[in-house]
Amino acid sequence: MRLSTSEAGIEGRVVGITRYESGSRTAATVLDEAKRLVEPAYRCSLDRIAPPIRMIVGYHAGWLDATGRPSKQVGKSILPALVLASAKAVAYAEPPQGVTEAVAVELVHDFSLLHDDLTDGDEQRRSRRSAWSVYGERGAQLAGDALLAMAINEMVGRPGITLLSKALDALCNEKFADIEPEQRETVDESLAMIESKTAALLSCACEMGAIAGGADQEQARALAEFGHHLGIAFQLIDDMLGIWGNPSVTGKPLYPDLANRKKSPPIARALDSTGPTADVLRELYRDVGRDTETLHRIACLIELTGAREWAEREARRELDAALDCLTGVSADDATEDLRLLAAMMTSRSA
């Protein structure tokens, strides 16, 4: 098994920092196994939602099309896979541990995506129309609320409910701040937003899985830190895709973060830089608009400031920190799935 560094790409190439080789086992195998274990329980949870709202959440999850007919545009189930892989890292007994926790985390994830699309005004998700643009803002909001209620219901009486509650609190605080991007000016403030959102949820997923697998306090803390650092690395790469990503691959519109005047870490870094390029960028970013030519120019200017290279260095540093957290948790073969997932999450196509 080994990790190796891959070149950071430009538009249309790989945006990522690693690839992980581990014999015949792949990240796709890990995801497929997680989906097979978690999806039936997840569907069972959604079946408890009232029919009109159930159709919206089914569409958002990718199991239904806009008319309610079966569809197969389901997401990758990365968070459930992290939960199960964390449980596996500390528990060798069968059957697999952490399925309930994986369902709860995925419900929270889908809740956050529904509300993200709504508050950001994004009309695409996974290469098709987002739920709010099909069913209306009120329907999408109620669907998100229903998912949140189901997540809490899944965890009643289980030790991970406190962790889930803390992650939800962080998510809600982040989303409130995200609707006022002008209040976030510095790189440190943008990185803090990542810690309150993606890093908090991934840390929660890994720690909940660890507890479900019977981890001791030290193991649970190490896996929580693994999820925290991996979440930052993952989000930094996602932020790069929000500027330079290819819509045919990301399933989102062109330049979504720029059109919404977001100040993700790469953007904040570029705006905070010095020199004539940064001066032009700041002037353009005061009133972005949505014409593609201007957005393309802004994306080029951000890259010219060195912000893209900075973001990739930071993502690589956070990934290294994440992998270091796995040392001492258990044997390498027990953490193999976590390493495979980390490599996949930090090596994505633009």
mmCIF file of C-alpha atoms in Angstrom:
data_model
loop_
_atom_site.group_PDB
_atom_site.id
_atom_site.type_symbol
_atom_site.label_atom_id
_atom_site.label_comp_id
_atom_site.label_asym_id
_atom_site.label_seq_id
_atom_site.Cartn_x
_atom_site.Cartn_y
_atom_site.Cartn_z
ATOM 1 C CA MET A 1 0.000 0.000 0.000
ATOM 2 C CA ARG A 2 1.325 3.451 -0.780
ATOM 3 C CA LEU A 3 0.344 7.075 -1.194
ATOM 4 C CA SER A 4 1.812 9.147 -3.994
ATOM 5 C CA THR A 5 1.542 12.780 -5.031
ATOM 6 C CA SER A 6 -0.140 13.668 -8.299
ATOM 7 C CA GLU A 7 0.190 16.921 -10.198
ATOM 8 C CA ALA A 8 -2.349 19.605 -9.485
ATOM 9 C CA GLY A 9 -4.219 20.299 -12.696
ATOM 10 C CA ILE A 10 -5.869 23.120 -14.561
ATOM 11 C CA GLU A 11 -9.379 23.177 -15.981
ATOM 12 C CA GLY A 12 -10.338 19.806 -17.430
ATOM 13 C CA ARG A 13 -7.571 17.922 -15.609
ATOM 14 C CA VAL A 14 -7.308 16.384 -12.169
ATOM 15 C CA VAL A 15 -7.799 18.692 -9.198
ATOM 16 C CA GLY A 16 -6.339 16.700 -6.364
ATOM 17 C CA ILE A 17 -3.281 15.706 -4.431
ATOM 18 C CA THR A 18 -3.045 11.935 -4.016
ATOM 19 C CA ARG A 19 -3.780 8.543 -5.321
ATOM 20 C CA TYR A 20 -3.801 5.463 -3.139
ATOM 21 C CA GLU A 21 -2.826 2.003 -4.290
ATOM 22 C CA SER A 22 -3.844 -1.035 -2.283
ATOM 23 C CA GLY A 23 -3.830 -4.182 -4.337
ATOM 24 C CA SER A 24 -7.183 -5.068 -5.829
ATOM 25 C CA ARG A 25 -9.240 -3.155 -3.243
ATOM 26 C CA THR A 26 -10.374 0.290 -4.353
ATOM 27 C CA ALA A 27 -12.354 3.238 -3.003
ATOM 28 C CA ALA A 28 -15.181 2.208 -5.348
ATOM 29 C CA THR A 29 -15.307 -1.164 -3.575
ATOM 30 C CA VAL A 30 -15.548 0.557 -0.197
ATOM 31 C CA LEU A 31 -18.337 2.846 -1.424
ATOM 32 C CA ASP A 32 -20.281 -0.025 -2.988
ATOM 33 C CA GLU A 33 -20.081 -2.046 0.226
ATOM 34 C CA ALA A 34 -21.261 0.929 2.284
ATOM 35 C CA LYS A 35 -24.137 1.605 -0.099
ATOM 36 C CA ARG A 36 -25.232 -2.038 0.044
ATOM 37 C CA LEU A 37 -25.312 -1.949 3.854
ATOM 38 C CA VAL A 38 -26.745 1.520 4.412
ATOM 39 C CA GLU A 39 -29.163 2.155 1.551
ATOM 40 C CA PRO A 40 -31.931 -0.241 2.714
ATOM 41 C CA ALA A 41 -31.922 1.335 6.187
ATOM 42 C CA TYR A 42 -31.816 4.823 4.687
ATOM 43 C CA ARG A 43 -34.806 4.095 2.457
ATOM 44 C CA CYS A 44 -36.650 2.661 5.443
ATOM 45 C CA SER A 45 -36.081 5.926 7.320
ATOM 46 C CA LEU A 46 -37.388 7.972 4.391
ATOM 47 C CA ASP A 47 -40.462 5.757 4.144
ATOM 48 C CA ARG A 48 -41.598 7.205 7.478
ATOM 49 C CA ILE A 49 -41.865 10.689 5.944
ATOM 50 C CA ALA A 50 -45.293 11.820 4.704
ATOM 51 C CA PRO A 51 -45.811 11.046 0.959
ATOM 52 C CA PRO A 52 -45.733 14.599 -0.499
ATOM 53 C CA ILE A 53 -42.459 15.431 1.243
ATOM 54 C CA ARG A 54 -41.133 11.915 0.689
ATOM 55 C CA MET A 55 -41.270 12.514 -3.052
ATOM 56 C CA ILE A 56 -39.076 15.605 -2.700
ATOM 57 C CA VAL A 57 -36.475 13.846 -0.551
ATOM 58 C CA GLY A 58 -36.557 10.848 -2.901
ATOM 59 C CA TYR A 59 -35.871 13.143 -5.831
ATOM 60 C CA HIS A 60 -33.088 14.925 -3.938
ATOM 61 C CA ALA A 61 -31.525 11.576 -2.964
ATOM 62 C CA GLY A 62 -31.594 10.507 -6.612
ATOM 63 C CA TRP A 63 -34.026 7.617 -6.290
ATOM 64 C CA LEU A 64 -36.911 9.362 -8.078
ATOM 65 C CA ASP A 65 -37.240 11.646 -11.057
ATOM 66 C CA ALA A 66 -39.343 14.818 -10.933
ATOM 67 C CA THR A 67 -42.534 12.860 -11.659
ATOM 68 C CA GLY A 68 -41.926 10.278 -8.933
ATOM 69 C CA ARG A 69 -40.682 7.476 -11.173
ATOM 70 C CA PRO A 70 -37.636 5.411 -10.092
ATOM 71 C CA SER A 71 -34.263 6.896 -10.988
ATOM 72 C CA LYS A 72 -30.635 5.928 -10.457
ATOM 73 C CA GLN A 73 -28.828 9.213 -9.871
ATOM 74 C CA VAL A 74 -27.790 8.404 -6.326
ATOM 75 C CA GLY A 75 -24.781 10.061 -4.690
ATOM 76 C CA LYS A 76 -21.556 8.308 -3.744
ATOM 77 C CA SER A 77 -22.380 7.721 -0.039
ATOM 78 C CA ILE A 78 -18.993 9.008 1.088
ATOM 79 C CA LEU A 79 -20.089 9.925 4.613
ATOM 80 C CA PRO A 80 -21.720 6.540 5.348
ATOM 81 C CA ALA A 81 -18.563 4.877 4.038
ATOM 82 C CA LEU A 82 -16.452 6.957 6.439
ATOM 83 C CA VAL A 83 -18.672 5.951 9.360
ATOM 84 C CA LEU A 84 -18.400 2.246 8.542
ATOM 85 C CA ALA A 85 -14.672 2.453 7.787
ATOM 86 C CA SER A 86 -14.046 4.156 11.133
ATOM 87 C CA ALA A 87 -15.973 1.414 12.934
ATOM 88 C CA LYS A 88 -14.028 -1.211 11.007
ATOM 89 C CA ALA A 89 -10.728 0.402 11.976
ATOM 90 C CA VAL A 90 -11.328 -0.328 15.672
ATOM 91 C CA ALA A 91 -13.579 -3.421 15.547
ATOM 92 C CA TYR A 92 -12.814 -6.670 13.783
ATOM 93 C CA ALA A 93 -16.043 -8.442 14.707
ATOM 94 C CA GLU A 94 -18.893 -9.094 12.280
ATOM 95 C CA PRO A 95 -21.495 -7.978 11.394
ATOM 96 C CA PRO A 96 -20.335 -4.481 10.361
ATOM 97 C CA GLN A 97 -20.941 -1.834 13.010
ATOM 98 C CA GLY A 98 -22.252 1.709 12.572
ATOM 99 C CA VAL A 99 -25.086 1.308 10.051
ATOM 100 C CA THR A 100 -27.531 3.370 12.126
ATOM 101 C CA GLU A 101 -24.938 6.092 12.624
ATOM 102 C CA ALA A 102 -24.200 6.048 8.876
ATOM 103 C CA VAL A 103 -27.886 6.551 8.089
ATOM 104 C CA ALA A 104 -28.133 9.461 10.523
ATOM 105 C CA VAL A 105 -25.053 11.199 9.102
ATOM 106 C CA GLU A 106 -26.290 10.780 5.526
ATOM 107 C CA LEU A 107 -29.676 12.222 6.494
ATOM 108 C CA VAL A 108 -27.922 15.271 7.949
ATOM 109 C CA HIS A 109 -25.769 15.552 4.837
ATOM 110 C CA ASP A 110 -28.794 15.529 2.527
ATOM 111 C CA PHE A 111 -30.515 18.042 4.792
ATOM 112 C CA SER A 112 -27.524 20.381 4.490
ATOM 113 C CA LEU A 113 -27.358 20.011 0.688
ATOM 114 C CA LEU A 114 -31.055 20.775 0.290
ATOM 115 C CA HIS A 115 -30.733 23.938 2.323
ATOM 116 C CA ASP A 116 -27.419 24.870 0.668
ATOM 117 C CA ASP A 117 -29.036 24.781 -2.777
ATOM 118 C CA LEU A 118 -31.947 26.831 -1.490
ATOM 119 C CA THR A 119 -29.948 29.563 0.234
ATOM 120 C CA ASP A 120 -27.327 29.737 -2.542
ATOM 121 C CA GLY A 121 -29.919 29.746 -5.320
ATOM 122 C CA ASP A 122 -28.141 26.844 -7.056
ATOM 123 C CA GLU A 123 -30.397 25.379 -9.717
ATOM 124 C CA GLN A 124 -28.342 22.227 -10.329
ATOM 125 C CA ARG A 125 -27.330 19.300 -8.170
ATOM 126 C CA ARG A 126 -25.752 16.094 -9.504
ATOM 127 C CA SER A 127 -26.232 17.146 -13.123
ATOM 128 C CA ARG A 128 -29.965 17.784 -12.841
ATOM 129 C CA ARG A 129 -32.265 20.439 -11.434
ATOM 130 C CA SER A 130 -32.011 20.962 -7.685
ATOM 131 C CA ALA A 131 -35.027 20.075 -5.563
ATOM 132 C CA TRP A 132 -36.101 23.639 -4.793
ATOM 133 C CA SER A 133 -36.124 24.578 -8.491
ATOM 134 C CA VAL A 134 -38.484 21.647 -9.172
ATOM 135 C CA TYR A 135 -40.775 21.700 -6.122
ATOM 136 C CA GLY A 136 -40.423 25.275 -4.906
ATOM 137 C CA GLU A 137 -38.610 26.856 -1.980
ATOM 138 C CA ARG A 138 -41.167 25.900 0.668
ATOM 139 C CA GLY A 139 -41.247 22.272 -0.411
ATOM 140 C CA ALA A 140 -37.453 22.009 -0.330
ATOM 141 C CA GLN A 141 -37.272 23.648 3.085
ATOM 142 C CA LEU A 142 -39.851 21.255 4.541
ATOM 143 C CA ALA A 143 -38.063 18.309 2.957
ATOM 144 C CA GLY A 144 -34.807 19.379 4.586
ATOM 145 C CA ASP A 145 -36.547 19.748 7.932
ATOM 146 C CA ALA A 146 -37.999 16.247 7.567
ATOM 147 C CA LEU A 147 -34.554 14.791 6.874
ATOM 148 C CA LEU A 148 -33.197 16.480 9.977
ATOM 149 C CA ALA A 149 -36.046 15.089 12.084
ATOM 150 C CA MET A 150 -35.359 11.585 10.752
ATOM 151 C CA ALA A 151 -31.652 11.909 11.567
ATOM 152 C CA ILE A 152 -32.379 12.782 15.175
ATOM 153 C CA ASN A 153 -34.944 9.986 15.371
ATOM 154 C CA GLU A 154 -32.326 7.470 14.200
ATOM 155 C CA MET A 155 -29.943 8.418 17.005
ATOM 156 C CA VAL A 156 -32.339 8.549 19.964
ATOM 157 C CA GLY A 157 -30.814 6.573 22.819
ATOM 158 C CA ARG A 158 -27.478 6.048 21.058
ATOM 159 C CA PRO A 159 -24.182 7.469 22.385
ATOM 160 C CA GLY A 160 -23.416 9.399 19.198
ATOM 161 C CA ILE A 161 -26.419 11.716 19.463
ATOM 162 C CA THR A 162 -24.428 14.368 21.339
ATOM 163 C CA LEU A 163 -21.816 14.399 18.580
ATOM 164 C CA LEU A 164 -24.503 14.736 15.935
ATOM 165 C CA SER A 165 -26.120 17.599 17.837
ATOM 166 C CA LYS A 166 -22.812 19.486 18.006
ATOM 167 C CA ALA A 167 -22.215 18.977 14.290
ATOM 168 C CA LEU A 168 -25.705 20.273 13.511
ATOM 169 C CA ASP A 169 -25.114 23.347 15.636
ATOM 170 C CA ALA A 170 -21.894 24.051 13.744
ATOM 171 C CA LEU A 171 -23.627 23.515 10.384
ATOM 172 C CA CYS A 172 -26.424 25.931 11.208
ATOM 173 C CA ASN A 173 -24.033 28.603 12.466
ATOM 174 C CA GLU A 174 -21.957 28.239 9.297
ATOM 175 C CA LYS A 175 -24.967 28.506 7.021
ATOM 176 C CA PHE A 176 -26.149 31.678 8.755
ATOM 177 C CA ALA A 177 -22.722 33.249 8.228
ATOM 178 C CA ASP A 178 -22.577 31.997 4.637
ATOM 179 C CA ILE A 179 -25.625 34.005 3.586
ATOM 180 C CA GLU A 180 -23.707 37.186 4.438
ATOM 181 C CA PRO A 181 -20.402 36.629 2.576
ATOM 182 C CA GLU A 182 -19.321 40.249 2.907
ATOM 183 C CA GLN A 183 -18.949 39.645 6.651
ATOM 184 C CA ARG A 184 -16.173 37.135 5.918
ATOM 185 C CA GLU A 185 -13.101 39.014 4.714
ATOM 186 C CA THR A 186 -9.966 37.133 5.751
ATOM 187 C CA VAL A 187 -8.487 33.759 4.888
ATOM 188 C CA ASP A 188 -8.636 32.737 8.548
ATOM 189 C CA GLU A 189 -12.366 33.524 8.653
ATOM 190 C CA SER A 190 -12.939 31.455 5.523
ATOM 191 C CA LEU A 191 -10.995 28.517 6.939
ATOM 192 C CA ALA A 192 -13.007 28.787 10.142
ATOM 193 C CA MET A 193 -16.140 28.390 8.030
ATOM 194 C CA ILE A 194 -14.788 25.127 6.632
ATOM 195 C CA GLU A 195 -14.116 23.891 10.152
ATOM 196 C CA SER A 196 -17.712 24.690 11.112
ATOM 197 C CA LYS A 197 -19.196 22.886 8.125
ATOM 198 C CA THR A 198 -17.409 20.139 6.222
ATOM 199 C CA ALA A 199 -14.749 19.416 8.820
ATOM 200 C CA ALA A 200 -17.327 19.287 11.613
ATOM 201 C CA LEU A 201 -19.526 16.822 9.733
ATOM 202 C CA LEU A 202 -16.659 14.539 8.664
ATOM 203 C CA SER A 203 -15.206 14.608 12.166
ATOM 204 C CA CYS A 204 -18.628 13.700 13.543
ATOM 205 C CA ALA A 205 -19.019 10.853 11.043
ATOM 206 C CA CYS A 206 -15.656 9.321 11.885
ATOM 207 C CA GLU A 207 -16.041 9.676 15.655
ATOM 208 C CA MET A 208 -19.582 8.271 15.597
ATOM 209 C CA GLY A 209 -18.316 5.303 13.609
ATOM 210 C CA ALA A 210 -15.454 4.813 16.018
ATOM 211 C CA ILE A 211 -17.788 4.792 19.027
ATOM 212 C CA ALA A 212 -20.147 2.370 17.293
ATOM 213 C CA GLY A 213 -17.170 0.095 16.663
ATOM 214 C CA GLY A 214 -16.176 0.101 20.327
ATOM 215 C CA ALA A 215 -13.226 2.507 20.183
ATOM 216 C CA ASP A 216 -11.468 3.609 23.318
ATOM 217 C CA GLN A 217 -11.197 7.327 24.073
ATOM 218 C CA GLU A 218 -7.824 7.733 22.364
ATOM 219 C CA GLN A 219 -8.948 5.946 19.194
ATOM 220 C CA ALA A 220 -12.170 7.948 19.008
ATOM 221 C CA ARG A 221 -10.263 11.212 19.393
ATOM 222 C CA ALA A 222 -7.748 10.218 16.702
ATOM 223 C CA LEU A 223 -10.473 9.313 14.230
ATOM 224 C CA ALA A 224 -12.328 12.544 14.986
ATOM 225 C CA GLU A 225 -9.119 14.457 14.174
ATOM 226 C CA PHE A 226 -8.684 12.389 11.013
ATOM 227 C CA GLY A 227 -12.157 13.452 9.871
ATOM 228 C CA HIS A 228 -11.474 17.069 10.796
ATOM 229 C CA HIS A 229 -8.300 17.351 8.711
ATOM 230 C CA LEU A 230 -9.756 15.329 5.842
ATOM 231 C CA GLY A 231 -12.798 17.607 5.841
ATOM 232 C CA ILE A 232 -10.620 20.696 5.414
ATOM 233 C CA ALA A 233 -8.624 19.077 2.590
ATOM 234 C CA PHE A 234 -11.792 17.912 0.868
ATOM 235 C CA GLN A 235 -13.475 21.321 1.127
ATOM 236 C CA LEU A 236 -10.431 23.189 -0.153
ATOM 237 C CA ILE A 237 -10.491 21.025 -3.269
ATOM 238 C CA ASP A 238 -14.257 21.491 -3.537
ATOM 239 C CA ASP A 239 -13.710 25.241 -3.327
ATOM 240 C CA MET A 240 -11.258 25.006 -6.207
ATOM 241 C CA LEU A 241 -13.871 23.123 -8.211
ATOM 242 C CA GLY A 242 -16.316 25.929 -7.397
ATOM 243 C CA ILE A 243 -13.997 28.276 -9.299
ATOM 244 C CA TRP A 244 -12.381 26.112 -11.972
ATOM 245 C CA GLY A 245 -14.608 23.025 -12.105
ATOM 246 C CA ASN A 246 -16.084 21.576 -15.283
ATOM 247 C CA PRO A 247 -19.925 21.551 -15.047
ATOM 248 C CA SER A 248 -20.140 18.264 -16.959
ATOM 249 C CA VAL A 249 -18.122 16.648 -14.170
ATOM 250 C CA THR A 250 -19.228 18.578 -11.088
ATOM 251 C CA GLY A 251 -22.923 18.626 -12.006
ATOM 252 C CA LYS A 252 -23.099 22.317 -11.087
ATOM 253 C CA PRO A 253 -23.250 25.510 -13.185
ATOM 254 C CA LEU A 254 -20.078 27.223 -14.397
ATOM 255 C CA TYR A 255 -18.340 29.376 -11.757
ATOM 256 C CA PRO A 256 -21.043 28.915 -9.065
ATOM 257 C CA ASP A 257 -19.000 30.353 -6.186
ATOM 258 C CA LEU A 258 -17.953 33.405 -8.178
ATOM 259 C CA ALA A 259 -21.500 34.111 -9.364
ATOM 260 C CA ASN A 260 -22.646 34.045 -5.716
ATOM 261 C CA ARG A 261 -19.738 36.277 -4.605
ATOM 262 C CA LYS A 262 -18.558 33.698 -2.116
ATOM 263 C CA LYS A 263 -15.320 34.171 -0.240
ATOM 264 C CA SER A 264 -14.028 30.646 -0.011
ATOM 265 C CA PRO A 265 -10.375 30.355 1.107
ATOM 266 C CA PRO A 266 -8.875 30.517 -2.429
ATOM 267 C CA ILE A 267 -10.961 33.600 -3.215
ATOM 268 C CA ALA A 268 -10.191 35.233 0.133
ATOM 269 C CA ARG A 269 -6.492 34.497 -0.364
ATOM 270 C CA ALA A 270 -6.532 36.102 -3.810
ATOM 271 C CA LEU A 271 -8.442 39.168 -2.629
ATOM 272 C CA ASP A 272 -5.991 39.611 0.236
ATOM 273 C CA SER A 273 -2.931 39.463 -2.033
ATOM 274 C CA THR A 274 -1.002 42.473 -3.319
ATOM 275 C CA GLY A 275 -0.039 43.743 -6.743
ATOM 276 C CA PRO A 276 -1.815 44.965 -9.880
ATOM 277 C CA THR A 277 -3.505 41.603 -10.547
ATOM 278 C CA ALA A 278 -5.091 41.643 -7.100
ATOM 279 C CA ASP A 279 -6.127 45.286 -7.555
ATOM 280 C CA VAL A 280 -8.018 44.430 -10.754
ATOM 281 C CA LEU A 281 -9.552 41.376 -9.088
ATOM 282 C CA ARG A 282 -10.843 43.359 -6.123
ATOM 283 C CA GLU A 283 -12.398 45.943 -8.411
ATOM 284 C CA LEU A 284 -14.195 43.294 -10.480
ATOM 285 C CA TYR A 285 -15.348 41.344 -7.425
ATOM 286 C CA ARG A 286 -17.138 44.298 -5.889
ATOM 287 C CA ASP A 287 -19.948 43.867 -8.409
ATOM 288 C CA VAL A 288 -19.492 40.504 -10.080
ATOM 289 C CA GLY A 289 -22.660 40.018 -12.102
ATOM 290 C CA ARG A 290 -23.267 36.713 -13.834
ATOM 291 C CA ASP A 291 -21.924 37.102 -17.358
ATOM 292 C CA THR A 292 -19.596 34.222 -18.187
ATOM 293 C CA GLU A 293 -16.854 36.368 -19.695
ATOM 294 C CA THR A 294 -16.392 38.384 -16.499
ATOM 295 C CA LEU A 295 -16.556 35.281 -14.308
ATOM 296 C CA HIS A 296 -13.922 33.584 -16.469
ATOM 297 C CA ARG A 297 -11.663 36.607 -16.167
ATOM 298 C CA ILE A 298 -12.068 36.601 -12.390
ATOM 299 C CA ALA A 299 -11.195 32.885 -12.223
ATOM 300 C CA CYS A 300 -8.032 33.572 -14.247
ATOM 301 C CA LEU A 301 -7.069 36.485 -12.016
ATOM 302 C CA ILE A 302 -7.518 34.389 -8.870
ATOM 303 C CA GLU A 303 -5.171 31.773 -10.292
ATOM 304 C CA LEU A 304 -2.602 34.410 -11.304
ATOM 305 C CA THR A 305 -2.375 35.619 -7.688
ATOM 306 C CA GLY A 306 -1.130 32.161 -6.691
ATOM 307 C CA ALA A 307 -4.246 31.381 -4.658
ATOM 308 C CA ARG A 308 -4.845 28.103 -6.438
ATOM 309 C CA GLU A 309 -1.355 26.805 -5.704
ATOM 310 C CA TRP A 310 -1.757 27.943 -2.105
ATOM 311 C CA ALA A 311 -5.062 26.055 -1.751
ATOM 312 C CA GLU A 312 -3.533 22.859 -3.105
ATOM 313 C CA ARG A 313 -0.580 23.129 -0.733
ATOM 314 C CA GLU A 314 -2.962 23.625 2.183
ATOM 315 C CA ALA A 315 -5.088 20.676 1.088
ATOM 316 C CA ARG A 316 -1.987 18.474 0.863
ATOM 317 C CA ARG A 317 -0.866 19.583 4.315
ATOM 318 C CA GLU A 318 -4.286 18.797 5.807
ATOM 319 C CA LEU A 319 -4.354 15.378 4.131
ATOM 320 C CA ASP A 320 -0.942 14.554 5.557
ATOM 321 C CA ALA A 321 -2.209 15.581 8.995
ATOM 322 C CA ALA A 322 -5.285 13.367 8.544
ATOM 323 C CA LEU A 323 -3.208 10.324 7.621
ATOM 324 C CA ASP A 324 -0.877 10.931 10.555
ATOM 325 C CA CYS A 325 -3.899 10.635 12.851
ATOM 326 C CA LEU A 326 -4.381 7.031 11.745
ATOM 327 C CA THR A 327 -0.977 6.038 13.082
ATOM 328 C CA GLY A 328 -1.522 4.042 16.226
ATOM 329 C CA VAL A 329 -5.317 3.715 15.817
ATOM 330 C CA SER A 330 -4.905 0.154 14.586
ATOM 331 C CA ALA A 331 -2.948 -1.876 12.056
ATOM 332 C CA ASP A 332 -2.618 -0.510 8.521
ATOM 333 C CA ASP A 333 -4.921 -3.169 7.102
ATOM 334 C CA ALA A 334 -7.691 -2.073 9.487
ATOM 335 C CA THR A 335 -7.418 1.554 8.365
ATOM 336 C CA GLU A 336 -7.077 0.637 4.682
ATOM 337 C CA ASP A 337 -10.632 1.722 3.813
ATOM 338 C CA LEU A 338 -10.126 5.112 5.442
ATOM 339 C CA ARG A 339 -6.936 5.647 3.441
ATOM 340 C CA LEU A 340 -8.658 4.651 0.211
ATOM 341 C CA LEU A 341 -11.525 7.060 0.882
ATOM 342 C CA ALA A 342 -9.142 9.880 1.794
ATOM 343 C CA ALA A 343 -7.247 9.425 -1.474
ATOM 344 C CA MET A 344 -10.441 9.387 -3.525
ATOM 345 C CA MET A 345 -11.828 12.472 -1.791
ATOM 346 C CA THR A 346 -8.670 14.472 -2.444
ATOM 347 C CA SER A 347 -8.207 13.452 -6.074
ATOM 348 C CA ARG A 348 -11.213 14.622 -8.045
ATOM 349 C CA SER A 349 -11.648 15.617 -11.660
ATOM 350 C CA ALA A 350 -12.337 19.221 -12.583
#
